[in-house]
Amino acid sequence: MSQTMKPATAASKLGILLGAAPEEFRTTPITRAELDALREDPPQWLVDLRRNGPFPRDVVAAKLGVSKSGLARARMTEPLDADQVGALLADPPEWLVRERETHREVVTEQERLREQRDR
């Protein structure tokens, strides 16, 4: 018998928002083989979700170049779609400029510490 995962876990691994997926996906456990098949040959609904959203918080954070904590500090709690992310990037509000700089500083410091540790 194949090991299965909850739909929420599969959605996370695929980088999609579970609530935006088709009902059959949301309500049916997924095997590892089925997950691999979705990755290798994604159906149109998955292609569309990955391209247009709505996106889960971790994907929104990555697209905006901030941390999930940065989104929380900005009170950005709702999923965003591609148009909303694009609008924020085209005309970044002050919180986004600040959070992007903070995120860059944290990543730079993490890289410095990693290099120091690996010496």
Short mmCIF file of N, CA and C in Angstrom, two decimals:
data_model
loop_
_atom_site.label_atom_id
_atom_site.label_comp_id
_atom_site.label_asym_id
_atom_site.label_seq_id
_atom_site.Cartn_x
_atom_site.Cartn_y
_atom_site.Cartn_z
N MET A 1 0.85 -1.19 0.00
CA MET A 1 0.00 0.00 0.00
C MET A 1 0.88 1.24 0.00
N SER A 2 0.56 2.19 -0.86
CA SER A 2 1.33 3.42 -0.97
C SER A 2 1.03 4.34 0.20
N GLN A 3 2.08 5.05 0.63
CA GLN A 3 1.91 6.05 1.67
C GLN A 3 1.16 7.24 1.08
N THR A 4 0.22 7.78 1.84
CA THR A 4 -0.54 8.93 1.35
C THR A 4 -0.27 10.14 2.25
N MET A 5 -0.59 11.29 1.71
CA MET A 5 -0.47 12.53 2.48
C MET A 5 -1.78 13.29 2.39
N LYS A 6 -1.98 14.15 3.36
CA LYS A 6 -3.18 14.98 3.36
C LYS A 6 -3.11 15.95 2.19
N PRO A 7 -4.25 16.35 1.68
CA PRO A 7 -4.27 17.33 0.60
C PRO A 7 -3.51 18.61 0.94
N ALA A 8 -3.58 19.05 2.21
CA ALA A 8 -2.87 20.28 2.60
C ALA A 8 -1.37 20.11 2.43
N THR A 9 -0.85 18.93 2.77
CA THR A 9 0.58 18.67 2.62
C THR A 9 0.96 18.66 1.15
N ALA A 10 0.15 18.01 0.33
CA ALA A 10 0.41 17.95 -1.11
C ALA A 10 0.36 19.36 -1.71
N ALA A 11 -0.60 20.16 -1.30
CA ALA A 11 -0.71 21.53 -1.82
C ALA A 11 0.53 22.33 -1.45
N SER A 12 1.00 22.17 -0.23
CA SER A 12 2.21 22.86 0.21
C SER A 12 3.41 22.44 -0.64
N LYS A 13 3.54 21.17 -0.88
CA LYS A 13 4.66 20.66 -1.69
C LYS A 13 4.58 21.16 -3.13
N LEU A 14 3.38 21.41 -3.62
CA LEU A 14 3.19 21.91 -4.98
C LEU A 14 3.24 23.44 -5.04
N GLY A 15 3.25 24.10 -3.89
CA GLY A 15 3.31 25.56 -3.86
C GLY A 15 2.01 26.22 -4.25
N ILE A 16 0.89 25.58 -3.92
CA ILE A 16 -0.42 26.15 -4.27
C ILE A 16 -1.26 26.33 -3.02
N LEU A 17 -2.27 27.16 -3.13
CA LEU A 17 -3.21 27.40 -2.05
C LEU A 17 -4.28 26.30 -2.11
N LEU A 18 -4.40 25.53 -1.04
CA LEU A 18 -5.33 24.40 -1.03
C LEU A 18 -6.75 24.84 -1.37
N GLY A 19 -7.20 25.94 -0.80
CA GLY A 19 -8.58 26.39 -1.03
C GLY A 19 -8.89 26.74 -2.47
N ALA A 20 -7.87 26.99 -3.27
CA ALA A 20 -8.08 27.34 -4.68
C ALA A 20 -8.04 26.11 -5.59
N ALA A 21 -7.65 24.97 -5.04
CA ALA A 21 -7.56 23.73 -5.84
C ALA A 21 -8.95 23.14 -6.05
N PRO A 22 -9.09 22.30 -7.06
CA PRO A 22 -10.39 21.65 -7.29
C PRO A 22 -10.81 20.81 -6.09
N GLU A 23 -12.10 20.66 -5.92
CA GLU A 23 -12.64 19.93 -4.76
C GLU A 23 -12.06 18.52 -4.66
N GLU A 24 -11.93 17.83 -5.77
CA GLU A 24 -11.41 16.46 -5.74
C GLU A 24 -10.00 16.43 -5.12
N PHE A 25 -9.17 17.41 -5.44
CA PHE A 25 -7.83 17.48 -4.87
C PHE A 25 -7.91 17.79 -3.38
N ARG A 26 -8.80 18.70 -3.00
CA ARG A 26 -8.92 19.13 -1.60
C ARG A 26 -9.43 18.04 -0.67
N THR A 27 -10.14 17.07 -1.21
CA THR A 27 -10.82 16.09 -0.35
C THR A 27 -10.26 14.68 -0.44
N THR A 28 -9.23 14.46 -1.24
CA THR A 28 -8.70 13.12 -1.46
C THR A 28 -7.24 13.03 -1.06
N PRO A 29 -6.89 12.06 -0.19
CA PRO A 29 -5.46 11.87 0.12
C PRO A 29 -4.67 11.59 -1.17
N ILE A 30 -3.42 12.03 -1.18
CA ILE A 30 -2.56 11.94 -2.37
C ILE A 30 -1.40 11.00 -2.07
N THR A 31 -1.12 10.09 -2.99
CA THR A 31 0.05 9.22 -2.82
C THR A 31 1.29 9.96 -3.33
N ARG A 32 2.43 9.47 -2.94
CA ARG A 32 3.68 10.07 -3.43
C ARG A 32 3.77 9.95 -4.96
N ALA A 33 3.32 8.82 -5.49
CA ALA A 33 3.35 8.63 -6.94
C ALA A 33 2.43 9.65 -7.64
N GLU A 34 1.26 9.90 -7.05
CA GLU A 34 0.35 10.90 -7.64
C GLU A 34 0.96 12.30 -7.57
N LEU A 35 1.63 12.61 -6.45
CA LEU A 35 2.30 13.91 -6.32
C LEU A 35 3.39 14.05 -7.37
N ASP A 36 4.19 13.00 -7.54
CA ASP A 36 5.24 13.02 -8.56
C ASP A 36 4.64 13.22 -9.95
N ALA A 37 3.52 12.56 -10.22
CA ALA A 37 2.87 12.70 -11.52
C ALA A 37 2.36 14.13 -11.72
N LEU A 38 1.83 14.75 -10.67
CA LEU A 38 1.37 16.14 -10.78
C LEU A 38 2.54 17.08 -11.05
N ARG A 39 3.70 16.77 -10.47
CA ARG A 39 4.89 17.60 -10.70
C ARG A 39 5.42 17.42 -12.12
N GLU A 40 5.43 16.19 -12.60
CA GLU A 40 6.01 15.89 -13.91
C GLU A 40 5.12 16.34 -15.07
N ASP A 41 3.82 16.16 -14.91
CA ASP A 41 2.89 16.51 -15.98
C ASP A 41 1.67 17.19 -15.36
N PRO A 42 1.82 18.46 -14.95
CA PRO A 42 0.73 19.12 -14.22
C PRO A 42 -0.50 19.34 -15.10
N PRO A 43 -1.68 19.08 -14.52
CA PRO A 43 -2.92 19.36 -15.26
C PRO A 43 -3.08 20.88 -15.40
N GLN A 44 -3.98 21.29 -16.27
CA GLN A 44 -4.15 22.73 -16.55
C GLN A 44 -4.50 23.52 -15.30
N TRP A 45 -5.33 22.96 -14.41
CA TRP A 45 -5.71 23.71 -13.20
C TRP A 45 -4.49 24.02 -12.35
N LEU A 46 -3.53 23.10 -12.29
CA LEU A 46 -2.32 23.32 -11.50
C LEU A 46 -1.41 24.35 -12.18
N VAL A 47 -1.27 24.25 -13.48
CA VAL A 47 -0.49 25.24 -14.23
C VAL A 47 -1.07 26.64 -14.00
N ASP A 48 -2.39 26.77 -14.10
CA ASP A 48 -3.05 28.06 -13.91
C ASP A 48 -2.86 28.59 -12.49
N LEU A 49 -3.00 27.72 -11.48
CA LEU A 49 -2.82 28.16 -10.10
C LEU A 49 -1.40 28.64 -9.84
N ARG A 50 -0.44 27.91 -10.37
CA ARG A 50 0.96 28.30 -10.17
C ARG A 50 1.28 29.62 -10.87
N ARG A 51 0.65 29.87 -11.99
CA ARG A 51 0.91 31.09 -12.76
C ARG A 51 0.15 32.28 -12.19
N ASN A 52 -1.14 32.09 -11.90
CA ASN A 52 -2.03 33.20 -11.58
C ASN A 52 -2.42 33.34 -10.12
N GLY A 53 -2.22 32.28 -9.33
CA GLY A 53 -2.65 32.30 -7.94
C GLY A 53 -4.14 32.05 -7.82
N PRO A 54 -4.69 32.30 -6.66
CA PRO A 54 -4.07 32.94 -5.51
C PRO A 54 -2.95 32.06 -4.93
N PHE A 55 -1.95 32.75 -4.38
CA PHE A 55 -0.76 32.08 -3.88
C PHE A 55 -0.78 31.97 -2.36
N PRO A 56 -0.19 30.89 -1.81
CA PRO A 56 -0.04 30.80 -0.36
C PRO A 56 1.00 31.81 0.13
N ARG A 57 1.01 32.06 1.42
CA ARG A 57 1.87 33.09 2.01
C ARG A 57 3.34 32.92 1.67
N ASP A 58 3.85 31.69 1.72
CA ASP A 58 5.28 31.51 1.45
C ASP A 58 5.62 31.87 0.01
N VAL A 59 4.73 31.60 -0.91
CA VAL A 59 4.96 31.95 -2.32
C VAL A 59 4.84 33.47 -2.50
N VAL A 60 3.85 34.09 -1.85
CA VAL A 60 3.71 35.55 -1.92
C VAL A 60 4.98 36.21 -1.38
N ALA A 61 5.45 35.72 -0.23
CA ALA A 61 6.66 36.29 0.38
C ALA A 61 7.84 36.18 -0.58
N ALA A 62 8.02 35.02 -1.19
CA ALA A 62 9.14 34.82 -2.12
C ALA A 62 9.01 35.74 -3.33
N LYS A 63 7.81 35.86 -3.87
CA LYS A 63 7.61 36.72 -5.05
C LYS A 63 7.88 38.19 -4.73
N LEU A 64 7.57 38.60 -3.49
CA LEU A 64 7.77 39.99 -3.10
C LEU A 64 9.18 40.23 -2.55
N GLY A 65 9.93 39.16 -2.28
CA GLY A 65 11.28 39.32 -1.76
C GLY A 65 11.31 39.71 -0.29
N VAL A 66 10.33 39.19 0.46
CA VAL A 66 10.26 39.45 1.90
C VAL A 66 10.07 38.12 2.62
N SER A 67 10.14 38.17 3.95
CA SER A 67 9.88 36.98 4.75
C SER A 67 8.39 36.87 5.04
N LYS A 68 7.97 35.69 5.49
CA LYS A 68 6.58 35.54 5.91
C LYS A 68 6.31 36.43 7.12
N SER A 69 7.31 36.62 7.98
CA SER A 69 7.17 37.53 9.12
C SER A 69 6.94 38.96 8.63
N GLY A 70 7.63 39.32 7.56
CA GLY A 70 7.44 40.66 6.99
C GLY A 70 6.02 40.86 6.50
N LEU A 71 5.45 39.83 5.90
CA LEU A 71 4.05 39.92 5.48
C LEU A 71 3.15 40.11 6.69
N ALA A 72 3.43 39.36 7.74
CA ALA A 72 2.62 39.46 8.96
C ALA A 72 2.73 40.86 9.57
N ARG A 73 3.95 41.40 9.61
CA ARG A 73 4.12 42.75 10.16
C ARG A 73 3.33 43.77 9.34
N ALA A 74 3.20 43.54 8.05
CA ALA A 74 2.46 44.44 7.18
C ALA A 74 0.96 44.14 7.17
N ARG A 75 0.58 43.16 7.96
CA ARG A 75 -0.82 42.72 8.06
C ARG A 75 -1.37 42.21 6.72
N MET A 76 -0.48 41.60 5.96
CA MET A 76 -0.87 41.00 4.67
C MET A 76 -1.20 39.53 4.96
N THR A 77 -2.45 39.27 5.28
CA THR A 77 -2.84 37.93 5.70
C THR A 77 -3.62 37.17 4.64
N GLU A 78 -4.15 37.87 3.67
CA GLU A 78 -4.95 37.23 2.63
C GLU A 78 -4.06 36.76 1.49
N PRO A 79 -4.44 35.65 0.84
CA PRO A 79 -3.68 35.22 -0.35
C PRO A 79 -3.79 36.29 -1.43
N LEU A 80 -2.71 36.42 -2.19
CA LEU A 80 -2.70 37.37 -3.30
C LEU A 80 -2.59 36.62 -4.62
N ASP A 81 -3.14 37.22 -5.68
CA ASP A 81 -2.99 36.62 -7.00
C ASP A 81 -1.86 37.34 -7.75
N ALA A 82 -1.57 36.90 -8.95
CA ALA A 82 -0.45 37.44 -9.72
C ALA A 82 -0.62 38.93 -10.00
N ASP A 83 -1.83 39.38 -10.28
CA ASP A 83 -2.06 40.79 -10.55
C ASP A 83 -1.78 41.65 -9.31
N GLN A 84 -2.21 41.15 -8.14
CA GLN A 84 -1.98 41.90 -6.90
C GLN A 84 -0.49 41.97 -6.57
N VAL A 85 0.21 40.85 -6.74
CA VAL A 85 1.65 40.84 -6.50
C VAL A 85 2.33 41.80 -7.48
N GLY A 86 1.94 41.74 -8.75
CA GLY A 86 2.51 42.62 -9.76
C GLY A 86 2.29 44.09 -9.44
N ALA A 87 1.10 44.43 -8.94
CA ALA A 87 0.81 45.82 -8.58
C ALA A 87 1.70 46.28 -7.42
N LEU A 88 1.92 45.42 -6.45
CA LEU A 88 2.79 45.77 -5.32
C LEU A 88 4.23 45.97 -5.79
N LEU A 89 4.68 45.13 -6.70
CA LEU A 89 6.06 45.25 -7.21
C LEU A 89 6.22 46.48 -8.10
N ALA A 90 5.18 46.81 -8.85
CA ALA A 90 5.25 47.95 -9.77
C ALA A 90 5.29 49.28 -9.01
N ASP A 91 4.58 49.35 -7.91
CA ASP A 91 4.52 50.58 -7.12
C ASP A 91 4.60 50.19 -5.65
N PRO A 92 5.81 49.83 -5.18
CA PRO A 92 5.93 49.28 -3.83
C PRO A 92 5.60 50.29 -2.73
N PRO A 93 4.68 49.89 -1.83
CA PRO A 93 4.40 50.75 -0.69
C PRO A 93 5.61 50.79 0.25
N GLU A 94 5.60 51.73 1.16
CA GLU A 94 6.74 51.92 2.06
C GLU A 94 7.05 50.65 2.86
N TRP A 95 6.02 49.93 3.33
CA TRP A 95 6.27 48.73 4.11
C TRP A 95 7.03 47.69 3.29
N LEU A 96 6.72 47.60 2.00
CA LEU A 96 7.38 46.60 1.15
C LEU A 96 8.85 46.97 0.93
N VAL A 97 9.13 48.22 0.70
CA VAL A 97 10.52 48.67 0.54
C VAL A 97 11.30 48.35 1.80
N ARG A 98 10.74 48.67 2.96
CA ARG A 98 11.39 48.41 4.25
C ARG A 98 11.61 46.91 4.49
N GLU A 99 10.57 46.11 4.25
CA GLU A 99 10.67 44.67 4.50
C GLU A 99 11.64 43.99 3.53
N ARG A 100 11.70 44.47 2.29
CA ARG A 100 12.66 43.89 1.34
C ARG A 100 14.09 44.16 1.80
N GLU A 101 14.34 45.37 2.28
CA GLU A 101 15.67 45.71 2.79
C GLU A 101 16.01 44.86 4.02
N THR A 102 15.06 44.72 4.93
CA THR A 102 15.28 43.89 6.12
C THR A 102 15.58 42.45 5.71
N HIS A 103 14.82 41.94 4.77
CA HIS A 103 15.01 40.56 4.31
C HIS A 103 16.40 40.38 3.67
N ARG A 104 16.81 41.35 2.86
CA ARG A 104 18.15 41.28 2.25
C ARG A 104 19.23 41.27 3.31
N GLU A 105 19.07 42.11 4.34
CA GLU A 105 20.06 42.16 5.42
C GLU A 105 20.14 40.82 6.16
N VAL A 106 19.00 40.21 6.43
CA VAL A 106 18.97 38.93 7.13
C VAL A 106 19.63 37.84 6.29
N VAL A 107 19.31 37.80 5.02
CA VAL A 107 19.90 36.79 4.13
C VAL A 107 21.41 36.99 4.03
N THR A 108 21.85 38.22 3.90
CA THR A 108 23.28 38.52 3.82
C THR A 108 23.99 38.08 5.09
N GLU A 109 23.40 38.33 6.23
CA GLU A 109 23.99 37.93 7.51
C GLU A 109 24.02 36.41 7.64
N GLN A 110 22.97 35.74 7.22
CA GLN A 110 22.94 34.28 7.26
C GLN A 110 24.04 33.70 6.38
N GLU A 111 24.26 34.27 5.21
CA GLU A 111 25.32 33.81 4.31
C GLU A 111 26.69 34.04 4.94
N ARG A 112 26.88 35.21 5.57
CA ARG A 112 28.15 35.51 6.23
C ARG A 112 28.43 34.51 7.34
N LEU A 113 27.44 34.20 8.15
CA LEU A 113 27.59 33.24 9.24
C LEU A 113 27.87 31.84 8.72
N ARG A 114 27.20 31.46 7.64
CA ARG A 114 27.40 30.14 7.03
C ARG A 114 28.83 30.01 6.51
N GLU A 115 29.32 31.06 5.83
CA GLU A 115 30.70 31.05 5.33
C GLU A 115 31.70 30.98 6.48
N GLN A 116 31.44 31.72 7.52
CA GLN A 116 32.32 31.73 8.70
C GLN A 116 32.35 30.34 9.34
N ARG A 117 31.21 29.71 9.44
CA ARG A 117 31.11 28.38 10.04
C ARG A 117 31.82 27.33 9.18
N ASP A 118 31.73 27.47 7.87
CA ASP A 118 32.28 26.47 6.95
C ASP A 118 33.79 26.60 6.76
N ARG A 119 34.40 27.60 7.32
CA ARG A 119 35.86 27.77 7.16
C ARG A 119 36.62 26.74 7.92
#
